[in-house]
Coordinates of C-alpha atoms and ligand atoms in Angstrom, one line a residue:
X290 CA 96.9 16.7 -59.1
X291 CA 96.5 15.5 -55.4
X292 CA 94.0 15.2 -52.9
X293 CA 95.4 18.6 -51.6
X294 CA 94.5 20.4 -54.7
X295 CA 91.1 19.0 -54.6
X296 CA 90.7 20.2 -51.0
X297 CA 92.2 23.8 -52.0
X298 CA 89.9 23.7 -54.7
X299 CA 86.6 22.7 -52.6
X300 CA 87.4 25.4 -50.1
X301 CA 87.7 27.7 -52.7
X302 CA 84.1 27.3 -54.1
X303 CA 82.8 27.1 -50.5
X304 CA 83.9 30.5 -49.9
X305 CA 82.8 31.5 -53.0
X306 CA 79.4 30.3 -52.8
X307 CA 79.1 31.2 -49.1
X308 CA 78.7 27.7 -47.9
X309 CA 78.4 28.0 -44.5
X310 CA 76.3 30.0 -41.8
X311 CA 75.7 30.0 -38.0
X312 CA 73.7 26.6 -38.4
X313 CA 75.9 24.6 -40.5
X314 CA 79.3 25.3 -38.5
X315 CA 77.8 24.6 -35.2
X316 CA 76.4 21.0 -36.5
X317 CA 80.1 20.5 -37.5
X318 CA 81.3 22.1 -34.4
X319 CA 78.8 19.4 -32.4
X320 CA 80.6 16.6 -34.3
X321 CA 84.3 17.9 -33.2
X322 CA 83.2 18.5 -29.8
X323 CA 81.9 14.9 -29.4
X324 CA 85.2 14.0 -30.6
X325 CA 83.8 11.9 -33.8
X326 CA 85.3 11.5 -37.1
X327 CA 83.2 13.9 -39.6
X328 CA 81.7 11.4 -42.0
X329 CA 79.0 14.3 -43.3
X330 CA 79.0 15.3 -46.9
X331 CA 80.8 18.3 -47.3
X332 CA 79.4 21.8 -48.0
X333 CA 79.3 21.9 -52.1
X334 CA 77.7 18.8 -52.0
X335 CA 75.1 19.5 -49.3
X336 CA 74.6 22.7 -51.9
X337 CA 74.4 20.1 -54.7
X338 CA 71.8 18.2 -52.9
X339 CA 69.7 21.3 -52.2
X340 CA 70.0 21.9 -55.6
X341 CA 69.1 18.4 -56.7
X342 CA 65.8 18.8 -54.4
X343 CA 64.7 22.1 -55.7
X344 CA 64.9 20.8 -58.9
X345 CA 62.6 18.2 -58.8
X346 CA 60.5 20.2 -56.7
X347 CA 60.6 17.7 -53.7
X348 CA 57.9 18.2 -50.6
X349 CA 58.8 14.8 -49.2
X350 CA 62.6 13.6 -48.5
X351 CA 63.8 10.3 -47.5
X352 CA 66.9 10.4 -46.0
X353 CA 68.8 7.0 -44.8
X354 CA 71.4 7.9 -42.2
X355 CA 71.1 11.1 -40.4
X356 CA 74.6 11.3 -38.3
X357 CA 74.6 15.0 -37.0
X358 CA 72.0 16.3 -39.1
X359 CA 74.3 18.5 -41.4
X360 CA 72.6 16.6 -44.8
X361 CA 69.4 17.3 -43.3
X362 CA 69.7 20.8 -42.6
X363 CA 70.5 21.5 -46.2
X364 CA 68.0 19.2 -47.7
X365 CA 65.2 20.4 -45.2
X366 CA 65.9 23.9 -46.6
X367 CA 64.9 23.0 -50.0
X368 CA 61.9 22.4 -48.9
X369 CA 58.3 24.5 -48.8
X370 CA 57.0 25.5 -45.5
X371 CA 54.6 22.4 -45.9
X372 CA 57.2 20.1 -46.5
X373 CA 58.8 17.2 -44.6
X374 CA 61.9 15.3 -44.6
X375 CA 62.2 12.1 -42.8
X376 CA 65.5 11.2 -42.0
X377 CA 66.0 7.5 -40.4
X378 CA 69.5 7.0 -37.9
X379 CA 70.4 4.2 -36.2
X380 CA 72.2 5.3 -33.4
X381 CA 70.3 7.1 -30.7
X382 CA 73.5 8.9 -29.5
X383 CA 73.7 10.6 -33.2
X384 CA 69.9 10.8 -33.5
X385 CA 70.3 13.3 -30.2
X386 CA 73.1 15.2 -31.6
X387 CA 70.9 15.9 -34.8
X388 CA 67.6 16.6 -33.4
X389 CA 69.7 19.5 -31.0
X390 CA 71.3 20.5 -34.4
X391 CA 68.0 20.6 -36.3
X392 CA 66.0 22.5 -33.5
X393 CA 69.2 25.3 -33.5
X394 CA 68.6 25.6 -37.2
X395 CA 65.0 26.2 -36.7
X396 CA 63.8 23.7 -39.3
X397 CA 62.5 21.4 -36.3
X398 CA 58.7 21.3 -38.0
X399 CA 60.3 20.2 -41.2
X400 CA 62.6 17.3 -40.0
X401 CA 61.2 14.3 -38.5
X402 CA 64.3 11.8 -37.2
X403 CA 63.3 8.4 -36.5
X404 CA 65.5 6.5 -34.7
X405 CA 66.2 2.9 -35.6
X406 CA 67.5 0.9 -38.3
X407 CA 66.5 1.8 -42.0
X408 CA 66.1 -1.8 -42.7
X409 CA 63.0 -1.6 -40.1
X410 CA 62.1 1.7 -40.5
X411 CA 61.2 1.9 -44.3
X412 CA 59.0 -1.4 -44.2
X413 CA 57.1 0.8 -41.5
X414 CA 56.8 3.8 -43.8
X415 CA 55.6 1.8 -46.4
X416 CA 52.8 0.3 -44.4
X417 CA 52.0 3.8 -43.0
X418 CA 51.5 4.7 -46.5
X419 CA 54.5 7.6 -45.7
X420 CA 55.3 7.6 -49.4
X421 CA 56.0 8.3 -52.3
X422 CA 58.9 10.5 -51.7
X423 CA 60.4 13.3 -54.2
X424 CA 63.7 12.4 -53.5
X425 CA 65.6 9.8 -51.0
X426 CA 69.4 10.5 -50.0
X427 CA 70.6 7.0 -49.0
X428 CA 73.8 7.5 -46.8
X429 CA 73.6 4.8 -44.3
X430 CA 75.6 1.6 -43.6
X431 CA 76.9 0.0 -47.0
X432 CA 76.5 -3.4 -46.5
X433 CA 72.6 -2.8 -47.1
X434 CA 72.7 -0.2 -49.8
X435 CA 71.0 -2.7 -52.0
X436 CA 68.6 -3.7 -50.2
X437 CA 67.6 0.2 -49.2
X438 CA 67.6 0.6 -53.2
X439 CA 64.7 -2.1 -53.4
X440 CA 62.9 -0.5 -50.2
X441 CA 63.6 2.8 -51.6
X442 CA 61.5 1.5 -54.9
X443 CA 58.7 0.7 -53.1
X444 CA 58.2 4.6 -51.8
X445 CA 58.9 6.0 -55.0
X446 CA 56.8 7.4 -58.0
X447 CA 58.2 7.5 -61.7
X448 CA 60.5 10.8 -61.2
X449 CA 61.3 10.2 -57.5
X450 CA 65.3 11.1 -57.5
X451 CA 67.2 8.6 -55.6
X452 CA 71.3 9.5 -54.8
X453 CA 73.3 7.3 -52.9
X454 CA 76.3 8.6 -51.5
X455 CA 79.8 6.9 -51.3
X456 CA 79.5 4.2 -54.0
X457 CA 83.0 4.3 -55.6
X458 CA 85.5 4.7 -52.7
X459 CA 84.8 1.3 -51.0
X460 CA 85.4 -0.2 -54.6
X461 CA 89.1 1.2 -54.9
X462 CA 90.1 1.1 -51.5
X463 CA 92.4 -1.5 -50.5
X464 CA 91.5 -1.2 -46.2
X465 CA 87.4 -1.3 -46.9
X466 CA 86.5 -4.6 -45.4
X467 CA 84.6 -6.8 -47.3
X468 CA 81.2 -6.5 -46.1
X469 CA 80.9 -2.7 -47.0
X470 CA 82.9 -3.5 -50.4
X471 CA 80.6 -6.0 -51.5
X472 CA 77.2 -4.0 -50.2
X473 CA 78.5 -1.3 -52.3
X474 CA 79.4 -3.5 -55.5
X475 CA 76.0 -5.5 -55.1
X476 CA 74.3 -2.1 -55.1
X477 CA 76.1 -0.8 -58.2
X478 CA 75.4 -3.5 -59.9
X479 CA 71.5 -3.5 -58.9
X480 CA 71.2 0.2 -59.9
X481 CA 73.1 -0.2 -63.5
X482 CA 71.0 -3.2 -64.6
X483 CA 67.3 -2.2 -63.1
X484 CA 65.3 -1.4 -65.8
X485 CA 63.2 0.7 -62.8
X486 CA 65.5 3.6 -62.7
X487 CA 67.9 5.5 -65.4
X488 CA 70.9 6.3 -63.3
X489 CA 74.9 7.5 -63.7
X490 CA 77.6 7.4 -60.8
X491 CA 79.2 10.8 -61.0
X492 CA 82.9 10.6 -59.3
X493 CA 83.1 13.3 -56.1
X494 CA 86.2 14.7 -55.4
X495 CA 87.0 18.1 -52.7
X496 CA 87.6 18.5 -49.2
X497 CA 86.4 14.6 -48.5
X498 CA 88.3 11.3 -49.5
X499 CA 87.3 11.0 -53.5
X500 CA 84.2 8.7 -54.4
X501 CA 81.3 9.0 -56.2
X502 CA 77.2 9.7 -55.9
X503 CA 74.9 7.7 -57.5
X504 CA 71.9 9.6 -59.3
X505 CA 69.5 7.9 -60.3
X506 CA 65.6 8.6 -61.2
X507 CA 62.7 6.5 -61.3
X508 CA 61.2 5.5 -64.4
Ligands
SAM51 C1 78.1 9.1 -43.4 S1 76.9 8.9 -42.3 C2 75.6 9.7 -42.3 C3 75.8 11.2 -43.1 C4 75.3 12.6 -42.9 N1 73.9 12.0 -44.1 C5 75.3 13.9 -43.6 O1 76.1 14.1 -44.5 O2 75.4 14.2 -42.6 C6 76.2 7.2 -42.1 C7 75.4 7.3 -40.9 O3 74.0 6.0 -41.2 C8 73.9 5.8 -39.7 N2 73.6 4.2 -39.8 C9 74.0 3.3 -39.9 N3 73.9 1.9 -40.1 C10 72.6 2.2 -40.0 C11 70.8 1.9 -40.2 N4 71.1 0.1 -40.5 N5 70.3 2.3 -40.4 C12 70.2 3.7 -40.4 N6 71.0 4.6 -40.3 C13 72.2 4.0 -39.8 C14 75.4 5.8 -38.9 O4 75.1 5.3 -37.5 C15 75.7 7.2 -39.4 O5 75.4 8.2 -38.4

């Protein structure tokens, strides 16, 4: 079995469950038009996150790393009409592109994109009493993952679901820079040893590079 097999299988799943629509493909097109490598989650991962959000009855979701808004669309669609997704993006150009994609998707009432570093915005959210969040998706820069986890815990309650993407690939990829690899290793160790959560990593395969997602529930 090789990547080609996983890509074929993922495409089969996407077609079977009809994991594409005008808003999602316009978002993917906007990334292509910008000439940027698409680092969004895959369609099946988007549906997975959406199902997780529905399972935990999420009304308030926090996302770190908006990019062009692809995962935000999936997550926001799990929210009730009075729900809220706050999505944090460091790069102002990405934040602007994501806002356009969110507006086009008709989700602007549910999604607030906060432009800036998650390391600054999360403490501010705590000061503003914006939490606790029902679900937190960590998908920003890898060197700061452990710090994001600590900050995420402060914005959580018992039962909050914390999911983090890309927690395996950088451990084993020999081309990954040390700061990324060490960031992910620190995060994985912290989560595994932390009594505040019950957690595991699920390996992910499909149309993206084989990787892993942490699934953690706050105790
Ligand atoms: C993997 S992408 C997110 C993909 C997005 N969640 C999706 O699946 O559609 C990571 C994003 O995190 C952003 N980022 C990097 N450092 C950040 C920081 N300190 N705070 C917030 N976002 C950051 C990057 O600019 C990039 O857009």
